[in-house]
mmCIF file of C-alpha atoms in Angstrom:
data_model
loop_
_atom_site.group_PDB
_atom_site.id
_atom_site.type_symbol
_atom_site.label_atom_id
_atom_site.label_comp_id
_atom_site.label_asym_id
_atom_site.label_seq_id
_atom_site.Cartn_x
_atom_site.Cartn_y
_atom_site.Cartn_z
ATOM 1 C CA MET A 1 -79.303 59.919 277.340
ATOM 2 C CA GLY A 2 -80.043 57.106 279.381
ATOM 3 C CA ALA A 3 -78.248 53.854 279.210
ATOM 4 C CA GLY A 4 -81.495 51.740 278.497
ATOM 5 C CA PHE A 5 -82.803 54.434 275.931
ATOM 6 C CA TYR A 6 -81.171 53.384 273.251
ATOM 7 C CA ARG A 7 -81.548 50.112 273.094
ATOM 8 C CA SER A 8 -85.392 50.329 273.844
ATOM 9 C CA PHE A 9 -85.480 52.662 270.734
ATOM 10 C CA GLU A 10 -83.611 50.234 268.322
ATOM 11 C CA GLU A 11 -85.851 47.635 269.374
ATOM 12 C CA ARG A 12 -88.761 49.361 268.523
ATOM 13 C CA TYR A 13 -87.659 51.225 265.126
ATOM 14 C CA ARG A 14 -84.940 49.254 264.049
ATOM 15 C CA GLY A 15 -86.490 45.918 264.218
ATOM 16 C CA SER A 16 -86.063 42.713 266.526
ATOM 17 C CA VAL A 17 -83.252 40.801 266.979
ATOM 18 C CA GLU A 18 -84.513 38.135 264.466
ATOM 19 C CA GLU A 19 -85.181 40.344 261.924
ATOM 20 C CA ILE A 20 -82.266 42.011 261.955
ATOM 21 C CA LYS A 21 -80.299 38.693 261.952
ATOM 22 C CA LYS A 22 -82.732 37.859 258.775
ATOM 23 C CA ARG A 23 -81.184 41.024 256.944
ATOM 24 C CA LEU A 24 -77.715 40.504 257.901
ATOM 25 C CA SER A 25 -77.421 37.245 256.492
ATOM 26 C CA PHE A 26 -77.013 38.808 253.070
ATOM 27 C CA TYR A 27 -73.135 39.353 254.075
ATOM 28 C CA ILE A 28 -72.741 35.388 254.583
ATOM 29 C CA PRO A 29 -71.183 34.873 251.315
ATOM 30 C CA PHE A 30 -68.678 37.505 251.544
ATOM 31 C CA VAL A 31 -67.160 36.463 254.659
ATOM 32 C CA LEU A 32 -67.784 32.570 254.119
ATOM 33 C CA THR A 33 -65.525 33.153 250.963
ATOM 34 C CA LEU A 34 -63.172 35.020 252.810
ATOM 35 C CA LYS A 35 -63.045 32.330 255.395
ATOM 36 C CA GLU A 36 -61.877 29.752 252.912
ATOM 37 C CA ILE A 37 -58.396 32.072 251.995
ATOM 38 C CA TYR A 38 -58.269 32.725 255.961
ATOM 39 C CA PRO A 39 -59.464 29.520 257.860
ATOM 40 C CA ASP A 40 -58.425 31.474 261.009
ATOM 41 C CA CYS A 41 -59.235 34.873 260.350
ATOM 42 C CA THR A 42 -60.765 37.433 262.899
ATOM 43 C CA ILE A 43 -63.521 39.718 261.963
ATOM 44 C CA ILE A 44 -64.201 43.024 264.020
ATOM 45 C CA ASP A 45 -67.695 44.233 263.976
ATOM 46 C CA ILE A 46 -67.605 48.082 264.997
ATOM 47 C CA GLY A 47 -70.453 49.265 267.023
ATOM 48 C CA CYS A 48 -71.602 45.861 267.134
ATOM 49 C CA GLY A 49 -74.909 46.746 269.493
ATOM 50 C CA ARG A 50 -77.080 43.813 270.299
ATOM 51 C CA GLY A 51 -74.715 41.423 268.801
ATOM 52 C CA GLU A 52 -76.700 40.026 266.116
ATOM 53 C CA TRP A 53 -73.935 40.010 263.616
ATOM 54 C CA LEU A 54 -71.461 38.322 266.224
ATOM 55 C CA GLU A 55 -74.339 35.731 266.476
ATOM 56 C CA ILE A 56 -74.232 35.246 262.600
ATOM 57 C CA LEU A 57 -70.558 35.109 262.752
ATOM 58 C CA ASN A 58 -70.435 32.349 265.473
ATOM 59 C CA GLU A 59 -73.118 30.378 263.552
ATOM 60 C CA ASN A 60 -70.697 30.218 260.448
ATOM 61 C CA GLY A 61 -67.686 29.300 262.749
ATOM 62 C CA ILE A 62 -65.898 32.542 262.239
ATOM 63 C CA LYS A 63 -63.693 34.332 264.985
ATOM 64 C CA ASN A 64 -64.730 37.766 265.679
ATOM 65 C CA ILE A 65 -65.164 40.727 268.132
ATOM 66 C CA GLY A 66 -67.597 43.696 268.674
ATOM 67 C CA VAL A 67 -67.003 46.897 269.677
ATOM 68 C CA ASP A 68 -69.448 49.322 270.810
ATOM 69 C CA LEU A 69 -69.587 52.101 273.453
ATOM 70 C CA ASP A 70 -73.380 51.778 274.460
ATOM 71 C CA ASP A 71 -73.599 49.775 277.921
ATOM 72 C CA GLY A 72 -77.407 49.401 277.441
ATOM 73 C CA MET A 73 -76.742 47.816 273.851
ATOM 74 C CA LEU A 74 -73.612 45.517 275.109
ATOM 75 C CA ALA A 75 -75.780 44.199 277.800
ATOM 76 C CA ARG A 76 -77.780 41.777 275.788
ATOM 77 C CA ALA A 77 -74.381 40.935 273.923
ATOM 78 C CA LYS A 78 -72.990 39.974 277.109
ATOM 79 C CA ASP A 79 -76.036 38.338 278.526
ATOM 80 C CA ILE A 80 -75.495 35.774 275.507
ATOM 81 C CA GLY A 81 -71.777 35.199 275.960
ATOM 82 C CA LEU A 82 -70.557 37.297 272.781
ATOM 83 C CA ASN A 83 -66.877 38.615 272.766
ATOM 84 C CA VAL A 84 -67.551 42.456 272.873
ATOM 85 C CA LEU A 85 -65.504 45.289 274.041
ATOM 86 C CA LYS A 86 -66.493 48.663 275.539
ATOM 87 C CA MET A 87 -64.335 50.834 273.832
ATOM 88 C CA ASP A 88 -64.229 53.660 271.083
ATOM 89 C CA CYS A 89 -63.742 51.975 267.562
ATOM 90 C CA LEU A 90 -61.052 54.246 266.420
ATOM 91 C CA GLN A 91 -58.920 53.631 269.176
ATOM 92 C CA PHE A 92 -59.632 49.963 268.687
ATOM 93 C CA LEU A 93 -58.448 50.081 265.211
ATOM 94 C CA GLU A 94 -55.349 52.395 265.851
ATOM 95 C CA GLN A 95 -53.929 49.556 268.380
ATOM 96 C CA GLN A 96 -54.474 46.764 265.706
ATOM 97 C CA GLN A 97 -51.340 45.561 263.934
ATOM 98 C CA ASP A 98 -51.091 45.820 259.977
ATOM 99 C CA ASP A 99 -52.683 43.052 257.930
ATOM 100 C CA SER A 100 -54.166 41.680 260.768
ATOM 101 C CA LEU A 101 -57.532 41.186 260.281
ATOM 102 C CA ALA A 102 -59.670 39.762 257.506
ATOM 103 C CA ALA A 103 -62.927 41.863 257.597
ATOM 104 C CA ILE A 104 -63.890 45.050 259.473
ATOM 105 C CA THR A 105 -68.119 45.616 259.495
ATOM 106 C CA GLY A 106 -69.818 48.570 261.032
ATOM 107 C CA PHE A 107 -74.110 48.112 260.527
ATOM 108 C CA HIS A 108 -75.567 51.692 260.817
ATOM 109 C CA ILE A 109 -72.469 53.359 262.442
ATOM 110 C CA ALA A 110 -71.203 55.263 259.765
ATOM 111 C CA GLU A 111 -74.075 57.937 259.916
ATOM 112 C CA HIS A 112 -73.510 58.499 263.996
ATOM 113 C CA LEU A 113 -69.593 59.451 263.027
ATOM 114 C CA PRO A 114 -68.190 62.830 261.989
ATOM 115 C CA PHE A 115 -67.254 62.875 258.776
ATOM 116 C CA GLU A 116 -63.408 63.289 259.861
ATOM 117 C CA VAL A 117 -63.718 60.257 262.410
ATOM 118 C CA LEU A 118 -65.360 58.531 259.361
ATOM 119 C CA GLN A 119 -62.128 59.234 256.984
ATOM 120 C CA GLN A 120 -59.849 57.977 259.753
ATOM 121 C CA LEU A 121 -61.703 55.310 260.301
ATOM 122 C CA ILE A 122 -61.735 53.853 256.879
ATOM 123 C CA LYS A 123 -57.949 54.896 256.528
ATOM 124 C CA GLN A 124 -56.811 52.535 259.749
ATOM 125 C CA ALA A 125 -59.160 50.012 257.898
ATOM 126 C CA GLN A 126 -57.265 49.645 254.761
ATOM 127 C CA ARG A 127 -53.930 49.537 257.036
ATOM 128 C CA VAL A 128 -54.989 46.724 259.419
ATOM 129 C CA LEU A 129 -56.858 44.820 256.761
ATOM 130 C CA LYS A 130 -55.126 41.233 255.413
ATOM 131 C CA PRO A 131 -54.718 41.442 251.406
ATOM 132 C CA GLY A 132 -58.053 40.972 250.187
ATOM 133 C CA GLY A 133 -59.808 41.893 253.114
ATOM 134 C CA LEU A 134 -63.096 43.409 253.199
ATOM 135 C CA LEU A 135 -64.787 46.802 254.722
ATOM 136 C CA ILE A 136 -68.253 46.280 255.041
ATOM 137 C CA LEU A 137 -70.080 49.764 256.242
ATOM 138 C CA GLU A 138 -74.324 50.091 255.849
ATOM 139 C CA THR A 139 -75.989 52.801 256.361
ATOM 140 C CA PRO A 140 -79.570 54.233 255.715
ATOM 141 C CA ASN A 141 -79.921 55.112 251.690
ATOM 142 C CA PRO A 142 -80.887 58.825 251.362
ATOM 143 C CA GLU A 143 -81.768 57.975 247.661
ATOM 144 C CA ASN A 144 -85.033 56.698 249.494
ATOM 145 C CA LEU A 145 -86.628 59.979 249.710
ATOM 146 C CA ASN A 146 -88.854 59.287 252.849
ATOM 147 C CA VAL A 147 -85.870 57.943 254.476
ATOM 148 C CA GLY A 148 -83.682 61.268 253.201
ATOM 149 C CA ALA A 149 -86.581 63.617 254.439
ATOM 150 C CA CYS A 150 -87.987 61.889 257.578
ATOM 151 C CA SER A 151 -87.103 58.411 258.931
ATOM 152 C CA PHE A 152 -83.035 59.047 258.988
ATOM 153 C CA TYR A 153 -83.762 61.753 261.838
ATOM 154 C CA MET A 154 -85.911 59.538 263.907
ATOM 155 C CA ASP A 155 -82.565 58.484 265.370
ATOM 156 C CA PRO A 156 -81.529 61.390 267.540
ATOM 157 C CA THR A 157 -77.939 60.036 267.580
ATOM 158 C CA HIS A 158 -77.649 60.197 263.821
ATOM 159 C CA ASN A 159 -75.557 62.898 262.223
ATOM 160 C CA HIS A 160 -76.397 63.399 258.537
ATOM 161 C CA PRO A 161 -77.067 61.458 255.627
ATOM 162 C CA LEU A 162 -74.315 59.703 253.381
ATOM 163 C CA PRO A 163 -75.194 59.572 250.156
ATOM 164 C CA PRO A 164 -73.738 56.247 248.489
ATOM 165 C CA LEU A 165 -71.472 58.112 245.896
ATOM 166 C CA LEU A 166 -69.711 59.576 248.695
ATOM 167 C CA LEU A 167 -69.417 56.734 250.955
ATOM 168 C CA ASN A 168 -68.330 54.617 247.838
ATOM 169 C CA PHE A 169 -65.649 57.431 247.189
ATOM 170 C CA LEU A 170 -64.067 56.947 250.240
ATOM 171 C CA PRO A 171 -62.176 53.664 249.992
ATOM 172 C CA GLU A 172 -61.689 54.477 246.692
ATOM 173 C CA TYR A 173 -59.465 57.467 247.846
ATOM 174 C CA TYR A 174 -57.743 55.497 250.493
ATOM 175 C CA ASN A 175 -56.130 52.973 248.110
ATOM 176 C CA PHE A 176 -58.949 49.950 248.405
ATOM 177 C CA LYS A 177 -58.616 47.948 245.266
ATOM 178 C CA ARG A 178 -62.559 48.271 244.615
ATOM 179 C CA SER A 179 -65.791 48.752 246.222
ATOM 180 C CA ILE A 180 -69.477 48.714 245.091
ATOM 181 C CA SER A 181 -72.666 49.856 246.590
ATOM 182 C CA VAL A 182 -75.168 47.332 247.643
ATOM 183 C CA ARG A 183 -78.696 48.696 248.124
ATOM 184 C CA LEU A 184 -80.911 46.445 250.395
ATOM 185 C CA GLN A 185 -84.396 45.775 251.859
ATOM 186 C CA GLU A 186 -86.292 47.074 249.226
ATOM 187 C CA LYS A 187 -89.640 45.291 248.043
ATOM 188 C CA GLU A 188 -88.801 41.974 246.271
ATOM 189 C CA ALA A 189 -91.503 42.739 243.797
ATOM 190 C CA LEU A 190 -89.759 45.841 242.670
ATOM 191 C CA ARG A 191 -86.406 44.553 242.478
ATOM 192 C CA LEU A 192 -87.837 41.563 240.428
ATOM 193 C CA GLY A 193 -89.452 44.219 238.343
ATOM 194 C CA VAL A 194 -92.837 42.277 238.176
ATOM 195 C CA ALA A 195 -95.009 45.253 239.864
ATOM 196 C CA ALA A 196 -95.830 48.444 237.979
ATOM 197 C CA VAL A 197 -94.097 51.206 239.615
ATOM 198 C CA LYS A 198 -96.339 54.034 241.409
ATOM 199 C CA LEU A 199 -95.517 57.420 242.650
ATOM 200 C CA SER A 200 -95.588 56.294 246.152
ATOM 201 C CA ASP A 201 -93.095 53.527 245.145
ATOM 202 C CA VAL A 202 -90.730 56.021 243.822
ATOM 203 C CA LEU A 203 -90.717 58.452 246.981
ATOM 204 C CA LYS A 204 -90.660 55.557 249.467
ATOM 205 C CA GLU A 205 -89.519 52.108 248.008
ATOM 206 C CA VAL A 206 -86.091 52.826 247.023
ATOM 207 C CA SER A 207 -84.038 50.595 248.844
ATOM 208 C CA PRO A 208 -84.075 51.853 252.611
ATOM 209 C CA ASP A 209 -80.574 50.754 253.227
ATOM 210 C CA TYR A 210 -77.618 50.373 251.462
ATOM 211 C CA SER A 211 -73.762 49.213 252.202
ATOM 212 C CA ILE A 212 -70.138 50.024 250.608
ATOM 213 C CA ILE A 213 -68.453 46.636 250.142
ATOM 214 C CA ALA A 214 -64.630 47.749 249.690
ATOM 215 C CA GLN A 215 -61.728 45.066 249.401
ATOM 216 C CA LYS A 216 -58.035 45.607 249.979
ATOM 217 C CA ASP A 217 -55.749 44.702 246.892
ATOM 218 C CA ALA A 218 -54.389 41.585 246.717
ATOM 219 C CA GLU A 219 -53.008 38.684 244.391
ATOM 220 C CA SER A 220 -55.578 38.445 241.149
ATOM 221 C CA GLU A 221 -56.468 34.859 242.083
ATOM 222 C CA LEU A 222 -57.473 35.553 245.477
ATOM 223 C CA LEU A 223 -59.512 38.791 244.186
ATOM 224 C CA GLY A 224 -61.124 36.427 241.418
ATOM 225 C CA LYS A 225 -62.864 34.363 244.212
ATOM 226 C CA PHE A 226 -64.961 37.303 244.944
ATOM 227 C CA THR A 227 -65.460 38.973 241.275
ATOM 228 C CA PRO A 228 -68.854 37.293 240.974
ATOM 229 C CA LEU A 229 -70.082 38.991 244.251
ATOM 230 C CA PHE A 230 -68.835 42.081 243.360
ATOM 231 C CA THR A 231 -70.218 41.947 239.513
ATOM 232 C CA GLN A 232 -73.811 41.594 240.492
ATOM 233 C CA GLU A 233 -76.569 44.333 240.423
ATOM 234 C CA TYR A 234 -78.204 44.899 243.831
ATOM 235 C CA GLY A 235 -80.836 46.404 245.134
ATOM 236 C CA VAL A 236 -83.309 49.093 243.516
ATOM 237 C CA THR A 237 -81.904 52.732 242.774
ATOM 238 C CA LEU A 238 -83.934 55.916 242.637
ATOM 239 C CA ASN A 239 -82.987 56.353 238.925
ATOM 240 C CA THR A 240 -84.238 52.935 238.324
ATOM 241 C CA LEU A 241 -87.657 53.573 239.618
ATOM 242 C CA CYS A 242 -87.717 56.555 238.192
ATOM 243 C CA ASP A 243 -86.705 55.486 234.912
ATOM 244 C CA ARG A 244 -89.439 52.522 235.354
ATOM 245 C CA TYR A 245 -92.171 55.264 236.491
ATOM 246 C CA ASP A 246 -91.679 57.465 233.699
ATOM 247 C CA LEU A 247 -91.962 53.897 231.138
ATOM 248 C CA ASN A 248 -95.119 53.055 233.003
ATOM 249 C CA ILE A 249 -96.651 57.147 232.782
ATOM 250 C CA GLU A 250 -95.732 56.875 228.798
ATOM 251 C CA LYS A 251 -97.339 53.526 228.488
ATOM 252 C CA GLN A 252 -100.417 55.052 230.199
ATOM 253 C CA SER A 253 -100.152 58.166 228.093
ATOM 254 C CA GLU A 254 -100.220 55.871 225.138
ATOM 255 C CA ARG A 255 -103.354 53.935 225.907
ATOM 256 C CA THR A 256 -105.075 57.134 226.863
ATOM 257 C CA GLU A 257 -104.466 58.724 223.561
ATOM 258 C CA GLN A 258 -105.686 55.175 221.875
ATOM 259 C CA ALA A 259 -108.549 55.547 223.954
ATOM 260 C CA PHE A 260 -109.049 59.222 223.076
ATOM 261 C CA VAL A 261 -108.754 57.992 219.444
ATOM 262 C CA GLU A 262 -111.381 55.456 219.936
ATOM 263 C CA ILE A 263 -113.594 58.159 221.705
ATOM 264 C CA SER A 264 -113.296 60.147 218.830
ATOM 265 C CA LYS A 265 -114.395 57.453 216.257
ATOM 266 C CA LEU A 266 -117.294 56.559 218.382
ATOM 267 C CA SER A 267 -118.161 60.155 218.818
ATOM 268 C CA SER A 268 -117.952 60.375 214.920
ATOM 269 C CA SER A 269 -120.104 57.448 214.409
ATOM 270 C CA ILE A 270 -122.509 58.532 217.197
ATOM 271 C CA HIS A 271 -122.739 61.883 215.092
ATOM 272 C CA ASP A 272 -123.585 60.034 212.104
ATOM 273 C CA ILE A 273 -126.423 58.076 213.596
ATOM 274 C CA ASN A 274 -127.674 60.973 215.448
ATOM 275 C CA GLU A 275 -127.952 62.792 211.647
ATOM 276 C CA CYS A 276 -129.726 59.561 210.576
ATOM 277 C CA LEU A 277 -132.333 59.878 213.257
ATOM 278 C CA ASN A 278 -133.035 63.317 212.623
ATOM 279 C CA VAL A 279 -133.346 62.577 209.080
ATOM 280 C CA PHE A 280 -135.845 59.568 209.796
ATOM 281 C CA ALA A 281 -137.663 61.855 212.313
ATOM 282 C CA ARG A 282 -138.266 64.539 209.833
ATOM 283 C CA GLU A 283 -139.421 61.969 207.202
ATOM 284 C CA LEU A 284 -141.642 60.561 210.052
ATOM 285 C CA GLU A 285 -143.147 64.086 210.654
ATOM 286 C CA LYS A 286 -143.731 64.478 207.047
ATOM 287 C CA ASN A 287 -145.234 61.010 206.880
ATOM 288 C CA ARG A 288 -147.589 62.027 210.048
ATOM 289 C CA GLU A 289 -148.422 65.122 208.322
ATOM 290 C CA LEU A 290 -149.554 63.292 205.377
ATOM 291 C CA GLN A 291 -151.728 60.769 206.977
ATOM 292 C CA GLN A 292 -153.504 63.668 208.807
ATOM 293 C CA GLN A 293 -153.855 65.328 205.423
ATOM 294 C CA ILE A 294 -155.155 61.775 204.343
ATOM 295 C CA LEU A 295 -157.463 61.668 207.075
ATOM 296 C CA ASP A 296 -158.920 65.358 207.061
ATOM 297 C CA LEU A 297 -159.219 64.268 202.892
ATOM 298 C CA LYS A 298 -161.274 61.387 203.981
ATOM 299 C CA ASN A 299 -163.244 62.938 206.517
ATOM 300 C CA SER A 300 -164.393 66.044 204.311
ATOM 301 C CA ARG A 301 -167.765 66.605 202.706
ATOM 302 C CA SER A 302 -166.053 66.780 198.940
ATOM 303 C CA TRP A 303 -164.843 63.248 199.679
ATOM 304 C CA ARG A 304 -167.859 61.833 200.670
ATOM 305 C CA MET A 305 -169.710 63.355 197.635
ATOM 306 C CA THR A 306 -167.591 62.246 195.199
ATOM 307 C CA LYS A 307 -167.116 58.426 196.392
ATOM 308 C CA PRO A 308 -169.720 57.407 193.703
ATOM 309 C CA TYR A 309 -167.487 58.966 191.254
ATOM 310 C CA ARG A 310 -164.316 57.380 192.295
ATOM 311 C CA TYR A 311 -165.826 53.883 192.611
ATOM 312 C CA LEU A 312 -167.262 54.302 189.019
ATOM 313 C CA GLY A 313 -163.853 55.735 187.681
ATOM 314 C CA LEU A 314 -162.054 52.952 189.507
ATOM 315 C CA GLN A 315 -164.526 50.187 188.134
ATOM 316 C CA PHE A 316 -164.288 51.529 184.529
ATOM 317 C CA HIS A 317 -160.170 51.238 185.075
ATOM 318 C CA LEU A 318 -160.256 47.745 186.200
ATOM 319 C CA LEU A 319 -162.427 46.895 183.460
ATOM 320 C CA ARG A 320 -160.268 48.295 180.670
ATOM 321 C CA GLN A 321 -157.279 46.539 182.595
ATOM 322 C CA HIS A 322 -158.613 42.962 183.119
ATOM 323 C CA GLY A 323 -161.646 42.769 180.458
ATOM 324 C CA MET A 324 -165.415 42.195 180.871
ATOM 325 C CA LYS A 325 -165.118 38.493 181.751
ATOM 326 C CA GLN A 326 -162.616 38.687 184.313
ATOM 327 C CA ARG A 327 -164.861 41.497 186.102
ATOM 328 C CA ILE A 328 -167.677 39.540 185.910
ATOM 329 C CA LYS A 329 -166.408 36.699 187.497
ATOM 330 C CA HIS A 330 -164.762 38.752 189.869
ATOM 331 C CA LEU A 331 -167.767 40.339 191.185
ATOM 332 C CA ILE A 332 -169.625 36.896 190.842
ATOM 333 C CA LYS A 333 -167.017 35.544 193.640
ATOM 334 C CA ARG A 334 -167.355 38.590 195.735
ATOM 335 C CA CYS A 335 -171.315 37.782 195.788
ATOM 336 C CA LEU A 336 -170.960 34.278 196.573
ATOM 337 C CA ILE A 337 -168.239 35.149 199.526
ATOM 338 C CA SER A 338 -170.769 37.943 200.675
ATOM 339 C CA VAL A 339 -173.864 35.472 200.525
ATOM 340 C CA ALA A 340 -171.565 32.575 202.417
ATOM 341 C CA LYS A 341 -170.978 34.695 205.005
ATOM 342 C CA MET A 342 -174.317 36.312 205.336
ATOM 343 C CA LEU A 343 -175.506 32.368 205.503
ATOM 344 C CA GLN A 344 -172.967 31.755 208.114
ATOM 345 C CA ARG A 345 -174.128 34.437 210.458
ATOM 346 C CA ASN A 346 -177.546 33.210 210.122
ATOM 347 C CA PRO A 347 -178.142 29.493 210.609
ATOM 348 C CA GLY A 348 -181.766 29.722 209.990
ATOM 349 C CA LEU A 349 -181.687 31.106 206.525
ATOM 350 C CA LYS A 350 -178.993 28.792 205.741
ATOM 351 C CA ASN A 351 -180.999 25.865 205.965
ATOM 352 C CA ILE A 352 -184.118 27.681 203.834
ATOM 353 C CA THR A 353 -181.747 28.117 201.329
ATOM 354 C CA ARG A 354 -180.389 24.710 201.404
ATOM 355 C CA LYS A 355 -183.973 23.122 201.316
ATOM 356 C CA ILE A 356 -185.003 25.853 198.128
ATOM 357 C CA LEU A 357 -182.154 24.788 196.444
ATOM 358 C CA TYR A 358 -182.937 20.894 196.765
ATOM 359 C CA LYS A 359 -186.462 21.502 195.740
ATOM 360 C CA MET A 360 -185.694 23.605 192.655
ATOM 361 C CA GLY A 361 -182.848 20.961 191.801
ATOM 362 C CA LEU A 362 -180.271 23.788 191.702
ATOM 363 C CA TYR A 363 -178.454 22.659 194.597
ATOM 364 C CA GLN A 364 -175.431 20.568 192.444
ATOM 365 C CA ILE A 365 -175.369 23.379 189.778
ATOM 366 C CA ALA A 366 -174.829 25.839 192.661
ATOM 367 C CA PHE A 367 -172.208 23.369 194.194
ATOM 368 C CA LYS A 368 -170.419 22.900 190.872
ATOM 369 C CA ILE A 369 -170.664 26.817 190.233
ATOM 370 C CA TYR A 370 -168.755 26.830 193.557
ATOM 371 C CA GLY A 371 -166.013 24.270 192.658
ATOM 372 C CA ARG A 372 -164.982 26.202 189.605
ATOM 373 C CA ILE A 373 -164.579 29.547 191.551
ATOM 374 C CA PHE A 374 -162.807 28.001 194.184
ATOM 375 C CA PRO A 375 -161.198 25.010 192.750
ATOM 376 C CA ALA A 376 -158.598 24.433 195.839
ATOM 377 C CA PRO A 377 -159.969 23.752 199.412
ATOM 378 C CA ILE A 378 -160.125 27.034 201.703
ATOM 379 C CA TYR A 379 -160.903 25.977 205.320
ATOM 380 C CA SER A 380 -162.287 29.511 206.575
ATOM 381 C CA GLU A 381 -165.286 30.740 207.641
ATOM 382 C CA ASN A 382 -166.131 32.082 204.122
ATOM 383 C CA THR A 383 -166.281 28.306 202.795
ATOM 384 C CA ALA A 384 -168.263 26.860 205.837
ATOM 385 C CA VAL A 385 -171.638 27.128 203.994
ATOM 386 C CA PHE A 386 -170.448 25.100 200.944
ATOM 387 C CA GLN A 387 -168.753 22.744 202.976
ATOM 388 C CA ASP A 388 -171.921 21.920 204.890
ATOM 389 C CA MET A 389 -173.579 21.963 201.249
ATOM 390 C CA ARG A 390 -171.152 19.342 200.244
ATOM 391 C CA ILE A 391 -171.970 17.292 202.986
ATOM 392 C CA ASP A 392 -175.710 17.627 202.316
ATOM 393 C CA ALA A 393 -175.078 16.694 199.210
ATOM 394 C CA GLN A 394 -173.472 13.235 199.930
ATOM 395 C CA LEU A 395 -176.485 12.267 202.246
ATOM 396 C CA ASN A 396 -178.867 13.332 199.744
ATOM 397 C CA ASN A 397 -177.403 10.993 197.458
ATOM 398 C CA SER A 398 -178.277 7.737 198.223
ATOM 399 C CA SER A 399 -175.571 5.724 195.821
ATOM 400 C CA LEU A 400 -173.161 7.746 198.360
ATOM 401 C CA ILE A 401 -174.355 6.612 202.008
ATOM 402 C CA PRO A 402 -175.804 3.329 203.627
ATOM 403 C CA GLU A 403 -179.829 3.088 203.666
ATOM 404 C CA SER A 404 -179.623 2.972 207.477
ATOM 405 C CA VAL A 405 -177.745 6.311 207.256
ATOM 406 C CA GLU A 406 -179.862 7.962 204.923
ATOM 407 C CA LYS A 407 -183.358 7.011 206.878
ATOM 408 C CA ILE A 408 -181.769 8.387 210.405
ATOM 409 C CA TYR A 409 -180.662 11.683 208.091
ATOM 410 C CA ARG A 410 -184.080 11.852 206.706
ATOM 411 C CA MET A 411 -185.834 11.826 210.091
ATOM 412 C CA ILE A 412 -183.371 14.488 211.770
ATOM 413 C CA SER A 413 -184.269 16.668 208.599
ATOM 414 C CA LYS A 414 -188.492 16.070 209.052
ATOM 415 C CA ASN A 415 -188.243 16.751 212.638
ATOM 416 C CA ASN A 416 -186.408 20.269 211.661
#
């Protein structure tokens, strides 16, 4: 592999220097707590690469040394004046004195090492760390199915994925006091639990990286300073996302079942409505048949021939029901209305009738009869003739109108 290949590969697929520094800033609280205990401590970063973590340590006033074997990666670190060595990390640790270092860090180096070498590295770290010193190893997280099945193998120098339980067991086995697994780089919405978990999240959005942070045994007071950092929950596990996804599926199933219940109720209601509509349609059809039968009956010869008999039967029935006097009044009223309609349609006949009534002296009698039959004013074409008669009566009564108006009326009537 060429000297510059791996550096170019890292810049494209791992991230820029600024992005990596932003990710590594997560560990600052751990090393600052360590600095309070050992102000002049030195931290060793094995597999330091381009030196992003060394820059962060310098910015926080912590002594450091970087160790790496790749000249291309070390070139950038040397260009900016970082304290780095080209050396095998295990050989470097074997040369250090017991209880001499405050922390040993290695970011994305464990997956490059054969497992036997990784074991020896952790064993040597336990020896050279000061009491309460920290071992931090970050690596891709195979709990993320996309990482474990695909993206891990993008790097041709990777050996094999390291499950969190395995890597966490190693410092326990080599007598570290305690260790935690810290899952990193997940989406904030998933970490906070504010986003609904989809299947794609289960497959691809588990924390893509994780680290084990192991601490060497020390006095309880010293260890107590780190307890808040070691007792927190970090990142998103595969089990967490699976549980949340299952919960979402259960809720969706409940909503679906409820929707089916509502649909069933609506279906039942629609069925009832359809039944009612069918009954209505049948009744409507019967009504149409009856109407047609009635129409056929009215158009039949027998119906026309029996019309006089039906009329006489109706009149006989009304006579028995209302009495002779009421029937006569009703007939007179109908006749008067018919006469009024006829006069309204024939203005000439109306004038002739009015003159005849005047000459015969019957106008006032006719008007009184009309008033008794129709005591309340009726404003329709049926009463228009009698309204005209009322006006004519006023005009012909000299006691009701001025003399000048009477003369004008007489002249108009004479000309007509």
